Tab-separated table of C-alpha atoms and ligand atoms in Angstrom:
chain	number	residue	atom	x	y	z
A	5	UNK	CA	-30.115	2.377	-16.034
A	6	UNK	CA	-26.685	1.130	-15.055
A	7	UNK	CA	-24.638	3.624	-13.061
A	8	UNK	CA	-20.842	3.314	-12.099
A	9	UNK	CA	-20.066	4.593	-8.785
A	10	UNK	CA	-16.405	5.883	-8.248
A	11	UNK	CA	-15.497	7.161	-4.650
A	12	UNK	CA	-11.916	8.387	-4.487
A	13	UNK	CA	-10.274	8.140	-0.934
A	14	UNK	CA	-7.077	9.197	0.194
A	15	UNK	CA	-5.810	5.849	0.443
A	16	UNK	CA	-8.217	3.981	-2.239
A	17	UNK	CA	-10.677	4.385	-5.038
A	18	UNK	CA	-13.724	2.481	-4.105
A	19	UNK	CA	-16.314	1.637	-6.534
A	20	UNK	CA	-19.735	0.145	-7.434
A	21	UNK	CA	-21.927	-0.708	-10.004
A	22	UNK	CA	-25.723	-0.712	-9.775
A	23	UNK	CA	-28.867	-1.252	-11.986
A	24	UNK	CA	-31.448	1.584	-11.259
A	25	UNK	CA	-34.296	2.037	-10.086
A	26	UNK	CA	-34.046	-1.379	-8.354
A	27	UNK	CA	-30.571	-0.862	-6.821
A	28	UNK	CA	-29.271	-4.208	-7.990
A	29	UNK	CA	-25.652	-4.581	-7.418
A	30	UNK	CA	-23.838	-5.688	-10.691
A	31	UNK	CA	-20.558	-7.385	-10.825
A	32	UNK	CA	-17.308	-5.592	-12.017
A	33	UNK	CA	-15.219	-8.402	-13.644
A	34	UNK	CA	-11.538	-8.711	-11.911
A	35	UNK	CA	-9.274	-6.185	-13.362
A	36	UNK	CA	-5.947	-7.379	-15.113
A	37	UNK	CA	-3.798	-5.124	-13.044
A	38	UNK	CA	-2.054	-6.164	-9.713
A	39	UNK	CA	-2.353	-2.974	-8.171
A	40	UNK	CA	-5.452	-1.074	-6.804
A	41	UNK	CA	-7.547	-0.414	-10.140
A	42	UNK	CA	-7.758	2.801	-11.694
A	43	UNK	CA	-11.049	4.293	-13.031
A	44	UNK	CA	-9.981	3.435	-16.448
A	45	UNK	CA	-9.306	0.017	-15.243
A	46	UNK	CA	-12.741	-0.545	-13.954
A	47	UNK	CA	-14.210	0.928	-16.879
A	48	UNK	CA	-12.600	-1.637	-18.913
A	49	UNK	CA	-13.319	-4.563	-16.862
A	50	UNK	CA	-17.051	-3.631	-17.470
A	51	UNK	CA	-16.660	-3.255	-21.070
A	52	UNK	CA	-19.261	-5.952	-21.861
A	53	UNK	CA	-22.146	-4.119	-20.060
A	54	UNK	CA	-23.534	-0.448	-20.914
A	55	UNK	CA	-22.529	2.338	-18.406
A	56	UNK	CA	-25.438	4.894	-18.800
A	57	UNK	CA	-24.036	7.331	-16.143
A	58	UNK	CA	-21.232	7.574	-13.930
A	59	UNK	CA	-21.427	9.156	-10.078
A	60	UNK	CA	-18.185	10.641	-8.683
A	61	UNK	CA	-18.155	11.595	-4.879
A	62	UNK	CA	-16.554	15.041	-4.515
A	63	UNK	CA	-15.742	16.068	-0.842
A	64	UNK	CA	-16.125	19.643	-0.913
A	65	UNK	CA	-18.976	21.410	-3.052
A	66	UNK	CA	-18.483	24.694	-1.230
A	67	UNK	CA	-21.552	27.249	-1.142
A	68	UNK	CA	-21.905	26.579	-5.057
A	69	UNK	CA	-23.059	23.087	-5.087
A	70	UNK	CA	-26.251	22.203	-2.943
A	71	UNK	CA	-27.180	19.322	-5.160
A	72	UNK	CA	-25.411	16.466	-7.388
A	73	UNK	CA	-24.184	18.473	-10.517
A	74	UNK	CA	-23.823	16.860	-14.138
A	75	UNK	CA	-20.457	17.599	-14.930
A	76	UNK	CA	-19.527	20.146	-18.020
A	77	UNK	CA	-16.475	22.397	-18.253
A	78	UNK	CA	-17.576	24.955	-15.705
A	79	UNK	CA	-18.611	22.442	-12.796
A	80	UNK	CA	-15.130	21.014	-13.288
A	81	UNK	CA	-13.406	24.235	-12.996
A	82	UNK	CA	-15.511	25.090	-9.902
A	83	UNK	CA	-14.544	21.663	-8.237
A	84	UNK	CA	-10.977	22.267	-9.219
A	85	UNK	CA	-11.201	25.843	-7.555
A	86	UNK	CA	-12.727	24.201	-4.313
A	87	UNK	CA	-9.558	22.412	-4.025
A	88	UNK	CA	-8.452	25.582	-2.070
A	89	UNK	CA	-10.801	24.479	0.838
A	90	UNK	CA	-9.985	20.495	0.551
A	91	UNK	CA	-6.613	20.244	-1.058
A	92	UNK	CA	-6.521	16.517	0.029
A	93	UNK	CA	-9.572	15.339	-1.490
A	94	UNK	CA	-11.024	17.614	-4.308
A	95	UNK	CA	-7.918	16.991	-6.634
A	96	UNK	CA	-8.636	13.122	-6.322
A	97	UNK	CA	-12.174	13.629	-7.778
A	98	UNK	CA	-10.850	15.810	-10.418
A	99	UNK	CA	-8.261	13.337	-11.663
A	100	UNK	CA	-11.043	10.674	-11.653
A	101	UNK	CA	-13.617	12.548	-13.570
A	102	UNK	CA	-10.872	13.596	-16.214
A	103	UNK	CA	-10.329	9.932	-16.443
A	104	UNK	CA	-13.714	8.916	-17.218
A	105	UNK	CA	-14.064	11.923	-19.666
A	106	UNK	CA	-11.344	10.514	-21.586
A	107	UNK	CA	-12.682	6.830	-21.439
A	108	UNK	CA	-16.152	7.354	-21.892
A	109	UNK	CA	-16.821	10.814	-23.656
A	110	UNK	CA	-20.444	10.540	-24.159
A	111	UNK	CA	-21.734	9.084	-20.902
A	112	UNK	CA	-22.959	11.816	-18.314
A	113	UNK	CA	-20.771	12.139	-15.275
A	114	UNK	CA	-22.511	13.389	-11.992
A	115	UNK	CA	-20.635	14.907	-9.379
A	116	UNK	CA	-22.147	14.295	-5.954
A	117	UNK	CA	-21.058	16.185	-2.910
A	118	UNK	CA	-20.277	15.370	0.696
A	119	UNK	CA	-20.985	18.805	1.734
A	120	UNK	CA	-24.694	18.880	0.258
A	121	UNK	CA	-26.461	16.748	3.100
A	122	UNK	CA	-25.588	19.801	5.354
A	123	UNK	CA	-27.026	22.746	3.200
A	124	UNK	CA	-30.060	22.601	5.944
A	125	UNK	CA	-27.651	23.551	8.857
A	126	UNK	CA	-29.450	26.597	10.433
A	127	UNK	CA	-27.170	29.875	10.619
A	128	UNK	CA	-26.520	29.101	14.272
A	129	UNK	CA	-24.889	25.870	13.267
A	130	UNK	CA	-23.153	27.144	10.270
A	131	UNK	CA	-21.915	30.334	11.619
A	132	UNK	CA	-18.316	30.744	13.099
A	133	UNK	CA	-18.098	33.858	15.621
A	134	UNK	CA	-15.794	35.846	13.120
A	135	UNK	CA	-16.492	38.901	10.961
A	136	UNK	CA	-18.537	37.737	7.705
A	137	UNK	CA	-16.181	39.401	5.389
A	138	UNK	CA	-13.899	36.509	5.940
A	139	UNK	CA	-15.984	34.217	4.009
A	140	UNK	CA	-15.706	31.155	6.102
A	141	UNK	CA	-18.504	29.096	7.345
A	142	UNK	CA	-19.046	25.535	8.694
A	143	UNK	CA	-19.964	23.149	5.658
A	144	UNK	CA	-19.891	19.698	7.097
A	145	UNK	CA	-18.825	16.576	5.391
A	146	UNK	CA	-19.512	12.559	5.132
A	147	UNK	CA	-23.036	13.661	4.131
A	148	UNK	CA	-23.476	10.761	1.740
A	149	UNK	CA	-23.244	8.441	4.654
A	150	UNK	CA	-25.451	10.461	6.712
A	151	UNK	CA	-27.892	10.567	4.102
A	152	UNK	CA	-27.864	6.819	3.627
A	153	UNK	CA	-27.927	5.813	7.486
A	154	UNK	CA	-30.544	8.453	8.203
A	155	UNK	CA	-32.925	6.876	5.371
A	156	UNK	CA	-32.157	3.272	6.996
A	157	UNK	CA	-32.896	4.542	10.563
A	158	UNK	CA	-36.252	6.047	9.114
A	159	UNK	CA	-37.013	2.731	7.503
A	160	UNK	CA	-36.367	1.038	10.681
A	161	UNK	CA	-38.645	3.499	12.423
A	162	UNK	CA	-36.006	5.191	14.645
A	163	UNK	CA	-37.817	8.221	15.198
A	164	UNK	CA	-37.323	11.976	14.353
A	165	UNK	CA	-34.480	12.989	16.254
A	166	UNK	CA	-31.088	11.158	15.204
A	167	UNK	CA	-27.614	11.268	16.434
A	168	UNK	CA	-25.314	9.600	13.934
A	169	UNK	CA	-21.594	8.944	14.337
A	170	UNK	CA	-19.588	8.135	11.315
A	171	UNK	CA	-16.329	6.957	12.965
A	172	UNK	CA	-13.754	5.883	10.352
A	173	UNK	CA	-10.421	7.246	9.774
A	174	UNK	CA	-12.112	10.734	9.259
A	175	UNK	CA	-14.648	11.030	11.735
A	176	UNK	CA	-17.586	13.252	12.473
A	177	UNK	CA	-20.882	13.215	14.384
A	178	UNK	CA	-24.328	14.628	12.941
A	179	UNK	CA	-27.653	15.796	14.414
A	180	UNK	CA	-30.395	14.892	12.082
A	181	UNK	CA	-34.064	16.045	12.476
A	182	UNK	CA	-36.906	14.642	10.243
A	183	UNK	CA	-34.063	13.527	7.591
A	184	UNK	CA	-32.264	16.941	7.721
A	185	UNK	CA	-28.828	17.926	9.068
A	186	UNK	CA	-29.027	20.377	11.815
A	187	UNK	CA	-25.679	20.301	13.141
A	188	UNK	CA	-22.270	18.352	12.547
A	189	UNK	CA	-18.830	18.504	14.005
A	190	UNK	CA	-16.792	18.793	10.661
A	191	UNK	CA	-16.676	22.441	9.503
A	192	UNK	CA	-15.167	24.708	6.963
A	193	UNK	CA	-12.760	21.821	6.254
A	194	UNK	CA	-12.896	18.088	7.506
A	195	UNK	CA	-10.373	18.982	10.044
A	196	UNK	CA	-12.739	20.236	12.849
A	197	UNK	CA	-14.468	18.251	15.514
A	198	UNK	CA	-13.572	14.804	16.603
A	199	UNK	CA	-10.279	13.253	17.369
A	200	UNK	CA	-9.343	11.188	14.130
A	201	UNK	CA	-6.990	8.744	12.934
A	202	UNK	CA	-4.257	11.322	12.057
A	203	UNK	CA	-6.184	14.695	12.369
A	204	UNK	CA	-6.299	16.730	15.693
A	205	UNK	CA	-9.786	17.839	15.702
A	206	UNK	CA	-11.033	20.424	17.756
A	207	UNK	CA	-7.802	22.622	18.683
A	208	UNK	CA	-7.679	26.083	20.321
A	209	UNK	CA	-6.773	28.433	17.364
A	210	UNK	CA	-4.143	29.923	19.726
A	211	UNK	CA	-2.119	26.737	19.482
A	212	UNK	CA	-1.654	27.621	15.839
A	213	UNK	CA	-0.665	31.138	16.534
A	214	UNK	CA	1.939	29.976	19.036
A	215	UNK	CA	3.287	27.507	16.509
A	216	UNK	CA	3.302	30.191	13.774
A	217	UNK	CA	5.198	32.565	16.064
A	218	UNK	CA	7.670	29.423	16.876
A	219	UNK	CA	8.572	29.582	13.330
A	220	UNK	CA	6.856	26.354	11.986
A	221	UNK	CA	5.778	26.708	8.202
A	222	UNK	CA	2.299	26.503	6.772
A	223	UNK	CA	3.188	23.447	5.169
A	224	UNK	CA	4.579	21.999	8.431
A	225	UNK	CA	1.400	22.726	10.171
A	226	UNK	CA	-0.755	21.267	7.481
A	227	UNK	CA	1.342	17.866	7.736
A	228	UNK	CA	1.128	18.158	11.602
A	229	UNK	CA	-2.671	18.566	11.981
A	230	UNK	CA	-3.441	16.348	9.039
A	231	UNK	CA	-1.153	13.395	9.276
A	232	UNK	CA	0.633	13.524	12.398
A	233	UNK	CA	-2.067	14.151	15.249
A	234	UNK	CA	-5.279	12.507	16.407
A	235	UNK	CA	-4.858	8.941	17.380
A	236	UNK	CA	-1.619	8.622	15.878
A	237	UNK	CA	-0.150	11.797	17.361
A	238	UNK	CA	-1.462	10.995	20.964
A	239	UNK	CA	-0.510	7.283	20.812
A	240	UNK	CA	2.857	7.929	18.952
A	241	UNK	CA	2.526	4.599	17.407
A	242	UNK	CA	-0.872	4.368	15.197
A	243	UNK	CA	-3.817	6.160	13.838
A	244	UNK	CA	-5.506	2.760	13.373
A	245	UNK	CA	-8.039	1.717	16.115
A	246	UNK	CA	-7.619	-1.966	15.697
A	247	UNK	CA	-3.714	-1.724	16.239
A	248	UNK	CA	-4.310	0.560	19.214
A	249	UNK	CA	-7.004	-2.143	20.624
A	250	UNK	CA	-4.268	-4.540	20.423
A	251	UNK	CA	-1.756	-2.392	22.041
A	252	UNK	CA	-3.868	-0.673	24.701
A	253	UNK	CA	-3.780	-3.179	27.586
A	254	UNK	CA	0.130	-2.697	27.992
A	255	UNK	CA	0.263	0.914	26.564
A	256	UNK	CA	-0.789	3.909	28.532
A	257	UNK	CA	-0.477	6.471	25.140
A	258	UNK	CA	-2.593	4.086	23.428
A	259	UNK	CA	-5.008	3.682	25.995
A	260	UNK	CA	-5.194	7.529	26.611
A	261	UNK	CA	-5.802	7.862	22.480
A	262	UNK	CA	-8.661	5.598	22.561
A	263	UNK	CA	-10.326	7.285	25.600
A	264	UNK	CA	-9.757	10.618	24.251
A	265	UNK	CA	-11.339	9.433	20.792
A	266	UNK	CA	-14.159	8.048	22.734
A	267	UNK	CA	-14.553	11.073	25.401
A	268	UNK	CA	-14.911	13.679	22.494
A	269	UNK	CA	-17.531	11.555	20.714
A	270	UNK	CA	-19.680	11.386	23.788
A	271	UNK	CA	-19.093	15.102	24.314
A	272	UNK	CA	-20.577	15.809	20.765
A	273	UNK	CA	-23.473	13.464	21.357
A	274	UNK	CA	-24.552	15.124	24.672
A	275	UNK	CA	-24.076	18.696	22.638
A	276	UNK	CA	-26.233	17.619	19.822
A	277	UNK	CA	-28.985	16.639	22.243
A	278	UNK	CA	-29.320	20.241	22.896
A	279	UNK	CA	-29.173	20.630	18.979
A	280	UNK	CA	-32.210	18.566	18.653
A	281	UNK	CA	-33.976	19.355	21.896
A	282	UNK	CA	-33.680	15.454	22.870
A	283	UNK	CA	-32.732	12.348	21.015
A	284	UNK	CA	-34.669	9.166	19.729
A	285	UNK	CA	-31.910	7.166	18.742
A	286	UNK	CA	-28.077	7.130	18.301
A	287	UNK	CA	-26.282	5.281	15.403
A	288	UNK	CA	-22.757	4.181	14.647
A	289	UNK	CA	-21.247	3.808	11.385
A	290	UNK	CA	-18.064	3.358	9.348
A	291	UNK	CA	-15.087	1.319	10.152
A	292	UNK	CA	-14.710	1.931	13.796
A	293	UNK	CA	-18.497	2.692	14.504
A	294	UNK	CA	-19.364	-0.771	12.861
A	295	UNK	CA	-16.567	-2.935	14.082
A	296	UNK	CA	-15.230	-1.645	17.444
A	297	UNK	CA	-17.502	-3.023	20.269
A	298	UNK	CA	-14.890	-1.449	22.696
A	299	UNK	CA	-15.001	1.860	21.352
A	300	UNK	CA	-18.751	2.045	21.295
A	301	UNK	CA	-18.904	0.920	24.908
A	302	UNK	CA	-16.461	3.511	25.968
A	303	UNK	CA	-18.827	6.146	24.243
A	304	UNK	CA	-21.907	4.828	25.660
A	305	UNK	CA	-20.663	4.283	29.230
A	306	UNK	CA	-20.277	7.878	29.210
A	307	UNK	CA	-23.804	8.620	27.805
A	308	UNK	CA	-25.527	6.337	30.440
A	309	UNK	CA	-26.853	9.440	32.351
A	310	UNK	CA	-28.952	10.411	29.278
A	311	UNK	CA	-30.640	7.085	29.164
A	312	UNK	CA	-27.992	5.297	26.836
A	313	UNK	CA	-27.738	1.616	27.759
A	314	UNK	CA	-26.046	-0.898	25.603
A	315	UNK	CA	-26.444	-4.451	25.677
A	316	UNK	CA	-23.216	-6.076	25.987
A	317	UNK	CA	-23.951	-9.122	24.269
A	318	UNK	CA	-25.604	-7.542	21.241
A	319	UNK	CA	-22.777	-4.930	21.270
A	320	UNK	CA	-20.158	-7.568	21.170
A	321	UNK	CA	-21.770	-10.016	18.800
A	322	UNK	CA	-19.666	-10.522	15.929
A	323	UNK	CA	-22.365	-9.301	13.254
A	324	UNK	CA	-21.843	-7.068	9.915
A	325	UNK	CA	-25.482	-6.332	9.605
A	326	UNK	CA	-27.964	-3.403	10.846
A	327	UNK	CA	-28.722	-4.154	14.392
A	328	UNK	CA	-30.170	-2.330	17.573
A	329	UNK	CA	-27.573	-2.733	20.329
A	330	UNK	CA	-29.069	-0.504	23.215
A	331	UNK	CA	-31.901	-1.432	25.354
A	332	UNK	CA	-32.238	2.006	26.911
A	333	UNK	CA	-34.936	4.862	26.488
A	334	UNK	CA	-32.498	6.001	23.450
A	335	UNK	CA	-32.248	3.505	20.933
A	336	UNK	CA	-28.614	2.465	20.079
A	337	UNK	CA	-27.926	1.048	16.484
A	338	UNK	CA	-25.068	-0.071	14.289
A	339	UNK	CA	-25.785	0.824	10.648
A	340	UNK	CA	-23.069	-0.179	8.004
A	341	UNK	CA	-23.045	2.761	5.521
A	342	UNK	CA	-23.159	2.528	1.799
A	343	UNK	CA	-22.015	5.832	0.319
A	344	UNK	CA	-21.551	4.149	-3.033
A	345	UNK	CA	-25.157	3.117	-3.542
A	346	UNK	CA	-26.052	6.621	-2.196
A	347	UNK	CA	-23.847	8.093	-4.811
A	348	UNK	CA	-25.597	5.723	-7.282
A	349	UNK	CA	-29.027	7.025	-6.249
A	350	UNK	CA	-27.926	10.822	-6.664
A	351	UNK	CA	-26.372	10.178	-9.919
A	352	UNK	CA	-29.324	8.241	-11.301
A	353	UNK	CA	-31.623	11.034	-10.270
A	354	UNK	CA	-29.448	13.897	-11.712
A	355	UNK	CA	-28.651	12.045	-14.994
A	356	UNK	CA	-32.151	10.947	-15.802
A	357	UNK	CA	-33.745	12.588	-18.768
A	358	UNK	CA	-36.614	14.833	-17.622
B	430	AMP	P1	-12.749	3.657	7.694
B	430	AMP	O1	-12.206	4.871	7.474
B	430	AMP	O2	-14.097	3.689	7.798
B	430	AMP	O3	-12.400	2.547	6.606
B	430	AMP	O4	-12.485	3.153	9.041
B	430	AMP	C1	-10.991	2.738	9.292
B	430	AMP	C2	-10.772	2.784	10.901
B	430	AMP	O5	-11.793	1.365	11.176
B	430	AMP	C3	-9.452	2.233	11.224
B	430	AMP	O6	-9.301	2.952	12.577
B	430	AMP	C4	-9.635	0.765	11.441
B	430	AMP	O7	-8.717	0.284	12.641
B	430	AMP	C5	-11.034	0.707	12.193
B	430	AMP	N1	-11.440	-0.591	12.039
B	430	AMP	C6	-11.804	-1.474	11.024
B	430	AMP	N2	-12.112	-2.709	11.273
B	430	AMP	C7	-11.942	-2.782	12.745
B	430	AMP	C8	-12.246	-3.898	13.804
B	430	AMP	N3	-12.537	-4.927	13.307
B	430	AMP	N4	-11.990	-3.525	14.999
B	430	AMP	C9	-11.577	-2.271	15.421
B	430	AMP	N5	-11.356	-1.236	14.561
B	430	AMP	C10	-11.591	-1.485	13.072
């Protein structure tokens, strides 16, 4: 069974093509266009090989989607409605799904949700302390990445209590027990929790009330908190860790931004030791987690009192594979994530005739 995977993000469309059940990556021929390829470009580039199913990542599945869903009109309408909760993300998936339906009208499309992995959150982790009639709760995101990384850690024998830090442009931390999410730092939307590239993360809700009273519009606050905050807001130069690391030595604002980023991560890791009653392994993944030895060191240094001890040579070795970088009582790993293969697995399982 050949599964095409489409993972639309805010800056680009990532893709993969796999043969299941053996998960062999298949080659997509280079597309003709000079711009970043669209879903249609990719489908045309594959035209020589059968596409038996298409998996599309959808960020917000709300309370309705606890599992991958084969797309029909009602599923598509529900994903569209959930754009209310993820206005930056869900419309991208809707656009991709519509494109695939036009190009491959007979092929099953499976929507795979970033929120689904967190359906196991216990009420104490899912609840905000507000009246239930508001209908707001914590959902959590980056579920495909956490699902992939926790399976890898299980295969590596890392133990039952895991804390995974998915540190990319969007960033979150997840506490995982026996393969199940028990707490995570993003909540109702992907804005809660860590300092991100351009998102503020945790913020006193009083700040928002204050800015509203000062006459800021909803659109302005949306842009401020999603696009002009986080590393970019604090540094006043860039939301990109690589650029900040180059600037940090001579730029106190870049230095503060990186330190604040790491400080927030380390506080969440310590908090999730409470959620798990201790921890067996800490793992880093995504762009920053996989590639920035300096950010990993900043985070782990603050956690040394817990028994986190990073081996400097292992941490700094220029490698891109799975590796253990900690020699302390809590194992520290770098695990490159692979959301695409995880989407493919889910699409293969959901599209398979029963
Ligand atoms: P992602 O959203 O997972 O693609 O991660 C993007 C983030 O990873 C950006 O902040 C990049 O600056 C950061 N990143 C990627 N490669 C490196 C690197 N070699 N060193 C430091 N940061 C990196």
